[in-house]
Amino acid sequence: MKIFADRRIKTLFIQILACVGGFTAAAALLLWSIPQDAAGWIWLAALCMTALILALLLRYFHAEHRTMEQAVQQIEDYLAGSHDARIECDDEGELNRLFHEVNSLAAILNAHAENQQRARQFLKDSISDISHQLKTPLAALSIYNGILQQEQKDPEVVRQFTALSEQELDRIETLVQNLLKITKLDAGTVLMEKSEQRVAELMQALGQRFSIQAERQGKRLIFSGGEHVVLFCDAHWIGEALSNLIKNALDHTRTGDFIQIEWCTFASVVQIKVRDTGCGIHPEDLPHIFKRFYRSRFSKDTQGAGLGLALTKSIVEAHGGTIEADSQPGHGTVFTMNFLIPTKL
């Protein structure tokens, strides 16, 4: 029986059985030795047995009461803010099982509280980062607007600062759009419309999109991989992830450098690499490049918002894949994405 798993209940039960057994043995002995006067002595033995059992019960319930008081005190301490408060439950038994569940509940509540605290801190940091990112283009727009108002009669000045204003507006739009995309991915509200896509066709579309920009900057885009490699993915979102990597590579390479996008398939993995011969990433920054709004103290890029790589990582992980970076300062960077090939059972 589960009730006897509690050591104290088992001990009480054995003690009561011992009292009853002792009384029975004493009564039998009295009936055998002095049958004429046995009744009085048996009554006295019964009273002694009853008093002993009552004393055992009193001691047991007193111990139980003390245990419950200690448990209540620990719960009150927890509610008062002492999140390390726990109820001792080293023994077996139903009551200790209850205490163990209460301790588990306290641990779960602590974990939820920590997660909420981290979420609040993350929201606070994100709002601060967003505000910081928006301040620069908004300040620039304010300056450009003031100049335009003063130089309305000079068409060249108007054209120049209108173009600059358009760049800042593009920065704001890109920031807002990337934030919306990351938020949707985090919330799980994005419905990935996955299907089998030929990677070569995805790369052909990317080549058409970035070839003119690369040519203007004096850089080469190289695409290499098998014609029949197939990736089970959402073509739009994978294109978004690869576009971010290519744009990042174009921003951090010099005239004459090249960006190579290569893909291949293994037994159970489709692998895509984006390699460049640019300035590379400092070793101190490498573990942090996928964090949102992360800005390197070694980077000369003052335009980026630090969201492109974070968005790419979210997209890749939404496809069940992984992404990692390998880089050496002055020798370029390689981003490697691996996607498991779904098994057909």
mmCIF file of C-alpha atoms in Angstrom:
data_model
loop_
_atom_site.group_PDB
_atom_site.id
_atom_site.type_symbol
_atom_site.label_atom_id
_atom_site.label_comp_id
_atom_site.label_asym_id
_atom_site.label_seq_id
_atom_site.Cartn_x
_atom_site.Cartn_y
_atom_site.Cartn_z
ATOM 1 C CA MET A 1 0.000 0.000 0.000
ATOM 2 C CA LYS A 2 1.235 3.503 -0.881
ATOM 3 C CA ILE A 3 0.336 4.837 2.557
ATOM 4 C CA PHE A 4 3.064 2.712 4.120
ATOM 5 C CA ALA A 5 5.688 4.315 1.889
ATOM 6 C CA ASP A 6 5.759 7.071 4.519
ATOM 7 C CA ARG A 7 8.312 5.977 7.106
ATOM 8 C CA ARG A 8 6.546 7.752 9.990
ATOM 9 C CA ILE A 9 3.154 6.175 9.222
ATOM 10 C CA LYS A 10 4.766 2.758 8.980
ATOM 11 C CA THR A 11 6.505 3.297 12.324
ATOM 12 C CA LEU A 12 3.243 4.425 13.983
ATOM 13 C CA PHE A 13 1.388 1.408 12.621
ATOM 14 C CA ILE A 14 4.063 -0.983 13.910
ATOM 15 C CA GLN A 15 4.018 0.690 17.331
ATOM 16 C CA ILE A 16 0.227 0.403 17.601
ATOM 17 C CA LEU A 17 0.408 -3.252 16.533
ATOM 18 C CA ALA A 18 3.057 -3.797 19.205
ATOM 19 C CA CYS A 19 0.766 -2.223 21.844
ATOM 20 C CA VAL A 20 -2.164 -4.382 20.788
ATOM 21 C CA GLY A 21 0.073 -7.466 20.673
ATOM 22 C CA GLY A 22 1.491 -6.682 24.124
ATOM 23 C CA PHE A 23 -2.006 -6.180 25.545
ATOM 24 C CA THR A 24 -3.189 -9.472 24.005
ATOM 25 C CA ALA A 25 -0.197 -11.346 25.396
ATOM 26 C CA ALA A 26 -0.648 -9.746 28.837
ATOM 27 C CA ALA A 27 -4.360 -10.612 28.886
ATOM 28 C CA ALA A 28 -3.657 -14.223 27.930
ATOM 29 C CA LEU A 29 -0.982 -14.487 30.606
ATOM 30 C CA LEU A 30 -3.325 -13.049 33.265
ATOM 31 C CA LEU A 31 -6.140 -15.414 32.296
ATOM 32 C CA TRP A 32 -3.770 -18.342 32.551
ATOM 33 C CA SER A 33 -2.018 -17.360 35.783
ATOM 34 C CA ILE A 34 -4.807 -15.768 37.892
ATOM 35 C CA PRO A 35 -8.141 -16.530 36.211
ATOM 36 C CA GLN A 36 -10.178 -15.364 39.250
ATOM 37 C CA ASP A 37 -8.718 -11.807 39.387
ATOM 38 C CA ALA A 38 -7.810 -11.472 35.686
ATOM 39 C CA ALA A 39 -10.693 -9.123 34.737
ATOM 40 C CA GLY A 40 -9.449 -6.217 36.836
ATOM 41 C CA TRP A 41 -5.916 -6.581 35.636
ATOM 42 C CA ILE A 42 -7.060 -6.852 32.030
ATOM 43 C CA TRP A 43 -9.002 -3.600 32.406
ATOM 44 C CA LEU A 44 -5.885 -1.946 33.790
ATOM 45 C CA ALA A 45 -3.785 -3.309 30.890
ATOM 46 C CA ALA A 46 -6.398 -2.023 28.431
ATOM 47 C CA LEU A 47 -6.222 1.455 29.969
ATOM 48 C CA CYS A 48 -2.440 1.404 29.759
ATOM 49 C CA MET A 49 -2.581 0.276 26.131
ATOM 50 C CA THR A 50 -5.090 3.032 25.282
ATOM 51 C CA ALA A 51 -2.973 5.682 26.992
ATOM 52 C CA LEU A 52 0.134 4.488 25.151
ATOM 53 C CA ILE A 53 -1.638 4.491 21.769
ATOM 54 C CA LEU A 54 -2.998 7.981 22.433
ATOM 55 C CA ALA A 55 0.504 9.158 23.331
ATOM 56 C CA LEU A 56 1.890 7.674 20.113
ATOM 57 C CA LEU A 57 -0.876 9.335 18.069
ATOM 58 C CA LEU A 58 -0.287 12.660 19.832
ATOM 59 C CA ARG A 59 3.418 12.504 19.086
ATOM 60 C CA TYR A 60 2.756 11.579 15.448
ATOM 61 C CA PHE A 61 0.242 14.377 14.847
ATOM 62 C CA HIS A 62 2.476 16.856 16.651
ATOM 63 C CA ALA A 63 5.314 15.931 14.274
ATOM 64 C CA GLU A 64 2.935 16.222 11.304
ATOM 65 C CA HIS A 65 1.762 19.613 12.525
ATOM 66 C CA ARG A 66 5.358 20.812 12.867
ATOM 67 C CA THR A 67 6.120 19.580 9.346
ATOM 68 C CA MET A 68 3.079 21.370 7.921
ATOM 69 C CA GLU A 69 4.003 24.574 9.772
ATOM 70 C CA GLN A 70 7.484 24.457 8.291
ATOM 71 C CA ALA A 71 6.006 23.860 4.825
ATOM 72 C CA VAL A 72 3.578 26.770 5.220
ATOM 73 C CA GLN A 73 6.437 28.992 6.394
ATOM 74 C CA GLN A 74 8.485 28.095 3.315
ATOM 75 C CA ILE A 75 5.513 28.829 1.034
ATOM 76 C CA GLU A 76 4.939 32.181 2.754
ATOM 77 C CA ASP A 77 8.649 33.002 2.367
ATOM 78 C CA TYR A 78 8.406 32.173 -1.328
ATOM 79 C CA LEU A 79 5.342 34.372 -1.770
ATOM 80 C CA ALA A 80 7.161 37.150 0.085
ATOM 81 C CA GLY A 81 9.903 37.110 -2.528
ATOM 82 C CA SER A 82 12.397 34.514 -1.324
ATOM 83 C CA HIS A 83 12.479 32.433 -4.510
ATOM 84 C CA ASP A 84 15.087 30.074 -3.059
ATOM 85 C CA ALA A 85 12.650 28.836 -0.398
ATOM 86 C CA ARG A 86 12.005 25.103 -0.646
ATOM 87 C CA ILE A 87 10.172 22.485 1.446
ATOM 88 C CA GLU A 88 12.252 19.585 2.733
ATOM 89 C CA CYS A 89 10.962 16.358 1.194
ATOM 90 C CA ASP A 90 13.711 13.798 1.565
ATOM 91 C CA ASP A 91 11.466 10.984 2.819
ATOM 92 C CA GLU A 92 8.997 8.916 0.833
ATOM 93 C CA GLY A 93 5.242 9.070 1.209
ATOM 94 C CA GLU A 94 2.252 10.959 -0.118
ATOM 95 C CA LEU A 95 2.897 14.123 1.908
ATOM 96 C CA ASN A 96 6.508 14.306 0.776
ATOM 97 C CA ARG A 97 5.341 13.661 -2.759
ATOM 98 C CA LEU A 98 3.033 16.672 -2.420
ATOM 99 C CA PHE A 99 5.937 18.757 -1.095
ATOM 100 C CA HIS A 100 8.072 17.632 -4.031
ATOM 101 C CA GLU A 101 5.384 18.767 -6.481
ATOM 102 C CA VAL A 102 5.173 22.138 -4.698
ATOM 103 C CA ASN A 103 8.953 22.512 -5.039
ATOM 104 C CA SER A 104 8.693 21.601 -8.731
ATOM 105 C CA LEU A 105 5.966 24.200 -9.189
ATOM 106 C CA ALA A 106 8.169 26.805 -7.493
ATOM 107 C CA ALA A 107 11.039 25.910 -9.851
ATOM 108 C CA ILE A 108 8.749 26.232 -12.882
ATOM 109 C CA LEU A 109 7.457 29.595 -11.672
ATOM 110 C CA ASN A 110 11.045 30.766 -11.164
ATOM 111 C CA ALA A 111 11.924 29.689 -14.698
ATOM 112 C CA HIS A 112 8.902 31.539 -16.093
ATOM 113 C CA ALA A 113 9.820 34.627 -14.080
ATOM 114 C CA GLU A 114 13.385 34.497 -15.405
ATOM 115 C CA ASN A 115 12.125 34.083 -18.972
ATOM 116 C CA GLN A 116 9.777 37.039 -18.543
ATOM 117 C CA GLN A 117 12.602 39.101 -17.097
ATOM 118 C CA ARG A 118 14.822 38.216 -20.045
ATOM 119 C CA ALA A 119 11.964 38.993 -22.438
ATOM 120 C CA ARG A 120 11.404 42.379 -20.792
ATOM 121 C CA GLN A 121 15.117 43.131 -20.905
ATOM 122 C CA PHE A 122 15.278 42.023 -24.537
ATOM 123 C CA LEU A 123 12.302 44.245 -25.393
ATOM 124 C CA LYS A 124 13.905 47.144 -23.558
ATOM 125 C CA ASP A 125 17.219 46.618 -25.351
ATOM 126 C CA SER A 126 15.464 46.189 -28.696
ATOM 127 C CA ILE A 127 13.494 49.415 -28.277
ATOM 128 C CA SER A 128 16.699 51.193 -27.295
ATOM 129 C CA ASP A 129 18.518 49.747 -30.326
ATOM 130 C CA ILE A 130 15.659 50.626 -32.674
ATOM 131 C CA SER A 131 15.537 54.152 -31.317
ATOM 132 C CA HIS A 132 19.288 54.467 -31.786
ATOM 133 C CA GLN A 133 19.099 53.099 -35.323
ATOM 134 C CA LEU A 134 16.296 55.488 -36.252
ATOM 135 C CA LYS A 135 17.945 58.551 -34.735
ATOM 136 C CA THR A 136 20.745 58.659 -37.308
ATOM 137 C CA PRO A 137 18.621 58.659 -40.495
ATOM 138 C CA LEU A 138 15.985 60.914 -38.910
ATOM 139 C CA ALA A 139 18.648 63.426 -37.866
ATOM 140 C CA ALA A 140 20.128 63.305 -41.363
ATOM 141 C CA LEU A 141 16.691 63.844 -42.903
ATOM 142 C CA SER A 142 16.146 66.846 -40.645
ATOM 143 C CA ILE A 143 19.459 68.363 -41.758
ATOM 144 C CA TYR A 144 18.778 67.669 -45.426
ATOM 145 C CA ASN A 145 15.312 69.170 -45.150
ATOM 146 C CA GLY A 146 16.768 72.337 -43.596
ATOM 147 C CA ILE A 147 19.331 72.621 -46.393
ATOM 148 C CA LEU A 148 16.651 72.078 -49.047
ATOM 149 C CA GLN A 149 14.529 74.825 -47.545
ATOM 150 C CA GLN A 150 17.468 77.239 -47.653
ATOM 151 C CA GLU A 151 18.700 76.241 -51.112
ATOM 152 C CA GLN A 152 15.437 75.943 -52.998
ATOM 153 C CA LYS A 153 16.760 78.004 -55.941
ATOM 154 C CA ASP A 154 19.786 75.792 -56.624
ATOM 155 C CA PRO A 155 18.598 72.726 -58.606
ATOM 156 C CA GLU A 156 21.896 70.855 -58.129
ATOM 157 C CA VAL A 157 21.747 71.196 -54.332
ATOM 158 C CA VAL A 158 18.097 70.178 -54.355
ATOM 159 C CA ARG A 159 18.895 67.109 -56.471
ATOM 160 C CA GLN A 160 21.860 66.122 -54.310
ATOM 161 C CA PHE A 161 20.074 66.339 -50.989
ATOM 162 C CA THR A 162 16.891 64.804 -52.358
ATOM 163 C CA ALA A 163 18.971 61.755 -53.304
ATOM 164 C CA LEU A 164 20.529 61.671 -49.841
ATOM 165 C CA SER A 165 17.088 61.947 -48.243
ATOM 166 C CA GLU A 166 15.898 59.031 -50.351
ATOM 167 C CA GLN A 167 18.828 56.920 -49.107
ATOM 168 C CA GLU A 168 17.945 57.644 -45.487
ATOM 169 C CA LEU A 169 14.299 56.800 -46.125
ATOM 170 C CA ASP A 170 15.421 53.514 -47.683
ATOM 171 C CA ARG A 171 17.449 52.788 -44.535
ATOM 172 C CA ILE A 172 14.395 53.386 -42.362
ATOM 173 C CA GLU A 173 12.210 51.216 -44.594
ATOM 174 C CA THR A 174 14.760 48.384 -44.583
ATOM 175 C CA LEU A 175 15.048 48.535 -40.803
ATOM 176 C CA VAL A 176 11.288 48.454 -40.291
ATOM 177 C CA GLN A 177 10.756 45.670 -42.836
ATOM 178 C CA ASN A 178 13.486 43.483 -41.311
ATOM 179 C CA LEU A 179 12.062 44.043 -37.847
ATOM 180 C CA LEU A 180 8.613 43.010 -39.035
ATOM 181 C CA LYS A 181 10.011 39.882 -40.693
ATOM 182 C CA ILE A 182 11.996 38.818 -37.618
ATOM 183 C CA THR A 183 8.999 39.482 -35.357
ATOM 184 C CA LYS A 184 6.749 37.329 -37.538
ATOM 185 C CA LEU A 185 9.299 34.502 -37.572
ATOM 186 C CA ASP A 186 9.692 34.687 -33.784
ATOM 187 C CA ALA A 187 5.932 34.679 -33.253
ATOM 188 C CA GLY A 188 5.495 31.696 -35.547
ATOM 189 C CA THR A 189 2.920 33.526 -37.657
ATOM 190 C CA VAL A 190 4.809 32.944 -40.909
ATOM 191 C CA LEU A 191 3.392 30.044 -42.890
ATOM 192 C CA MET A 192 6.269 28.505 -44.784
ATOM 193 C CA GLU A 193 4.989 27.290 -48.157
ATOM 194 C CA LYS A 194 7.633 24.642 -48.661
ATOM 195 C CA SER A 195 8.056 22.662 -51.839
ATOM 196 C CA GLU A 196 10.875 21.062 -53.770
ATOM 197 C CA GLN A 197 12.906 23.822 -55.416
ATOM 198 C CA ARG A 198 15.852 23.457 -57.762
ATOM 199 C CA VAL A 199 18.691 25.365 -56.148
ATOM 200 C CA ALA A 200 20.123 26.309 -59.549
ATOM 201 C CA GLU A 201 16.900 28.177 -60.399
ATOM 202 C CA LEU A 202 16.993 30.022 -57.069
ATOM 203 C CA MET A 203 20.570 31.064 -57.787
ATOM 204 C CA GLN A 204 19.690 32.191 -61.306
ATOM 205 C CA ALA A 205 17.113 34.595 -59.856
ATOM 206 C CA LEU A 206 19.654 35.923 -57.349
ATOM 207 C CA GLY A 207 22.225 36.382 -60.119
ATOM 208 C CA GLN A 208 19.782 38.486 -62.118
ATOM 209 C CA ARG A 209 19.003 40.562 -59.037
ATOM 210 C CA PHE A 210 22.585 41.373 -57.987
ATOM 211 C CA SER A 211 24.594 41.183 -61.220
ATOM 212 C CA ILE A 212 24.156 44.864 -62.137
ATOM 213 C CA GLN A 213 25.105 46.040 -58.623
ATOM 214 C CA ALA A 214 28.173 43.791 -58.585
ATOM 215 C CA GLU A 215 29.225 44.990 -62.043
ATOM 216 C CA ARG A 216 28.909 48.640 -61.035
ATOM 217 C CA GLN A 217 31.082 48.020 -57.991
ATOM 218 C CA GLY A 218 33.682 46.126 -59.997
ATOM 219 C CA LYS A 219 33.057 42.821 -58.222
ATOM 220 C CA ARG A 220 32.357 39.344 -59.549
ATOM 221 C CA LEU A 221 29.478 37.049 -58.656
ATOM 222 C CA ILE A 222 30.275 33.374 -59.195
ATOM 223 C CA PHE A 223 27.582 30.688 -58.961
ATOM 224 C CA SER A 224 28.602 27.036 -58.973
ATOM 225 C CA GLY A 225 26.737 23.852 -58.157
ATOM 226 C CA GLY A 226 24.811 20.895 -59.489
ATOM 227 C CA GLU A 227 21.880 21.488 -61.820
ATOM 228 C CA HIS A 228 19.752 18.829 -60.181
ATOM 229 C CA VAL A 229 20.247 19.696 -56.492
ATOM 230 C CA VAL A 230 16.797 20.063 -54.917
ATOM 231 C CA LEU A 231 15.972 21.856 -51.657
ATOM 232 C CA PHE A 232 12.664 21.466 -49.813
ATOM 233 C CA CYS A 233 12.003 25.064 -48.835
ATOM 234 C CA ASP A 234 9.955 28.222 -49.165
ATOM 235 C CA ALA A 235 11.572 29.840 -52.202
ATOM 236 C CA HIS A 236 10.693 33.387 -51.121
ATOM 237 C CA TRP A 237 12.194 33.122 -47.638
ATOM 238 C CA ILE A 238 15.295 31.194 -48.699
ATOM 239 C CA GLY A 239 15.813 33.846 -51.378
ATOM 240 C CA GLU A 240 15.548 36.468 -48.616
ATOM 241 C CA ALA A 241 18.195 34.689 -46.525
ATOM 242 C CA LEU A 242 20.610 34.317 -49.447
ATOM 243 C CA SER A 243 20.000 37.918 -50.534
ATOM 244 C CA ASN A 244 21.046 39.134 -47.093
ATOM 245 C CA LEU A 245 24.283 37.155 -47.305
ATOM 246 C CA ILE A 246 25.061 38.422 -50.797
ATOM 247 C CA LYS A 247 24.290 42.043 -49.845
ATOM 248 C CA ASN A 248 26.487 41.632 -46.781
ATOM 249 C CA ALA A 249 29.300 40.285 -48.958
ATOM 250 C CA LEU A 250 28.960 43.150 -51.457
ATOM 251 C CA ASP A 251 29.115 45.667 -48.610
ATOM 252 C CA HIS A 252 32.331 44.202 -47.208
ATOM 253 C CA THR A 253 34.356 43.566 -50.345
ATOM 254 C CA ARG A 254 36.534 45.826 -52.466
ATOM 255 C CA THR A 255 36.760 46.460 -56.175
ATOM 256 C CA GLY A 256 38.171 43.356 -57.846
ATOM 257 C CA ASP A 257 36.971 40.967 -55.134
ATOM 258 C CA PHE A 258 34.565 38.136 -55.853
ATOM 259 C CA ILE A 259 31.570 36.566 -54.132
ATOM 260 C CA GLN A 260 31.078 32.869 -54.788
ATOM 261 C CA ILE A 261 27.840 31.052 -54.075
ATOM 262 C CA GLU A 262 28.202 27.287 -54.286
ATOM 263 C CA TRP A 263 25.873 24.444 -53.469
ATOM 264 C CA CYS A 264 26.052 20.679 -53.321
ATOM 265 C CA THR A 265 24.272 17.709 -51.811
ATOM 266 C CA PHE A 266 25.469 14.922 -49.547
ATOM 267 C CA ALA A 267 23.745 11.762 -48.380
ATOM 268 C CA SER A 268 21.261 13.610 -46.149
ATOM 269 C CA VAL A 269 22.190 17.295 -46.405
ATOM 270 C CA VAL A 270 21.949 20.112 -48.922
ATOM 271 C CA GLN A 271 24.775 22.565 -48.324
ATOM 272 C CA ILE A 272 24.967 26.150 -49.588
ATOM 273 C CA LYS A 273 28.053 28.333 -49.106
ATOM 274 C CA VAL A 274 28.474 32.068 -49.657
ATOM 275 C CA ARG A 275 32.169 32.861 -49.878
ATOM 276 C CA ASP A 276 33.876 36.226 -50.399
ATOM 277 C CA THR A 277 37.402 37.614 -50.548
ATOM 278 C CA GLY A 278 36.570 40.726 -48.533
ATOM 279 C CA CYS A 279 37.939 42.235 -45.359
ATOM 280 C CA GLY A 280 36.803 39.341 -43.149
ATOM 281 C CA ILE A 281 35.415 39.341 -39.623
ATOM 282 C CA HIS A 282 37.455 39.964 -36.495
ATOM 283 C CA PRO A 283 37.706 36.847 -34.240
ATOM 284 C CA GLU A 284 36.198 38.834 -31.360
ATOM 285 C CA ASP A 285 33.055 39.461 -33.413
ATOM 286 C CA LEU A 286 32.584 36.020 -34.936
ATOM 287 C CA PRO A 287 30.529 34.500 -32.054
ATOM 288 C CA HIS A 288 28.157 37.503 -32.058
ATOM 289 C CA ILE A 289 27.474 38.296 -35.711
ATOM 290 C CA PHE A 290 24.045 36.623 -35.714
ATOM 291 C CA LYS A 291 22.819 38.676 -32.754
ATOM 292 C CA ARG A 292 20.311 41.417 -33.477
ATOM 293 C CA PHE A 293 21.665 44.947 -33.691
ATOM 294 C CA TYR A 294 25.182 43.717 -33.035
ATOM 295 C CA ARG A 295 27.722 46.267 -34.235
ATOM 296 C CA SER A 296 31.415 45.531 -34.226
ATOM 297 C CA ARG A 297 33.845 48.056 -32.829
ATOM 298 C CA PHE A 298 36.201 46.957 -35.623
ATOM 299 C CA SER A 299 33.707 47.488 -38.456
ATOM 300 C CA LYS A 300 33.839 50.575 -40.653
ATOM 301 C CA ASP A 301 30.233 50.028 -41.747
ATOM 302 C CA THR A 302 28.064 52.808 -40.321
ATOM 303 C CA GLN A 303 25.011 52.155 -42.493
ATOM 304 C CA GLY A 304 23.889 48.672 -41.512
ATOM 305 C CA ALA A 305 21.359 48.115 -38.753
ATOM 306 C CA GLY A 306 22.714 44.734 -37.647
ATOM 307 C CA LEU A 307 19.555 42.818 -38.596
ATOM 308 C CA GLY A 308 20.430 41.110 -41.887
ATOM 309 C CA LEU A 309 22.390 38.187 -40.443
ATOM 310 C CA ALA A 310 19.931 37.771 -37.559
ATOM 311 C CA LEU A 311 17.070 37.547 -40.074
ATOM 312 C CA THR A 312 19.009 35.053 -42.173
ATOM 313 C CA LYS A 313 19.624 32.846 -39.148
ATOM 314 C CA SER A 314 15.916 32.936 -38.220
ATOM 315 C CA ILE A 315 14.912 31.931 -41.760
ATOM 316 C CA VAL A 316 17.428 29.085 -41.912
ATOM 317 C CA GLU A 317 16.332 27.741 -38.526
ATOM 318 C CA ALA A 318 12.670 28.003 -39.577
ATOM 319 C CA HIS A 319 13.619 25.524 -42.320
ATOM 320 C CA GLY A 320 15.261 23.205 -39.789
ATOM 321 C CA GLY A 321 18.715 24.148 -40.988
ATOM 322 C CA THR A 322 21.887 25.541 -39.460
ATOM 323 C CA ILE A 323 24.188 28.387 -40.428
ATOM 324 C CA GLU A 324 27.746 29.114 -39.342
ATOM 325 C CA ALA A 325 30.484 31.514 -40.337
ATOM 326 C CA ASP A 326 34.204 31.075 -40.762
ATOM 327 C CA SER A 327 36.440 34.061 -41.374
ATOM 328 C CA GLN A 328 39.958 35.400 -41.212
ATOM 329 C CA PRO A 329 40.576 39.166 -41.184
ATOM 330 C CA GLY A 330 41.883 40.238 -44.578
ATOM 331 C CA HIS A 331 41.140 36.876 -46.218
ATOM 332 C CA GLY A 332 37.366 36.858 -46.562
ATOM 333 C CA THR A 333 34.421 35.067 -45.009
ATOM 334 C CA VAL A 334 32.494 31.866 -45.638
ATOM 335 C CA PHE A 335 28.880 31.383 -44.549
ATOM 336 C CA THR A 336 27.781 27.742 -44.610
ATOM 337 C CA MET A 337 24.143 26.651 -44.492
ATOM 338 C CA ASN A 338 23.146 23.020 -44.052
ATOM 339 C CA PHE A 339 19.605 21.709 -44.643
ATOM 340 C CA LEU A 340 18.531 18.172 -43.855
ATOM 341 C CA ILE A 341 16.917 16.306 -46.733
ATOM 342 C CA PRO A 342 13.472 15.069 -45.582
ATOM 343 C CA THR A 343 13.306 11.284 -45.438
ATOM 344 C CA LYS A 344 10.456 9.550 -47.196
ATOM 345 C CA LEU A 345 9.096 6.686 -45.099
#
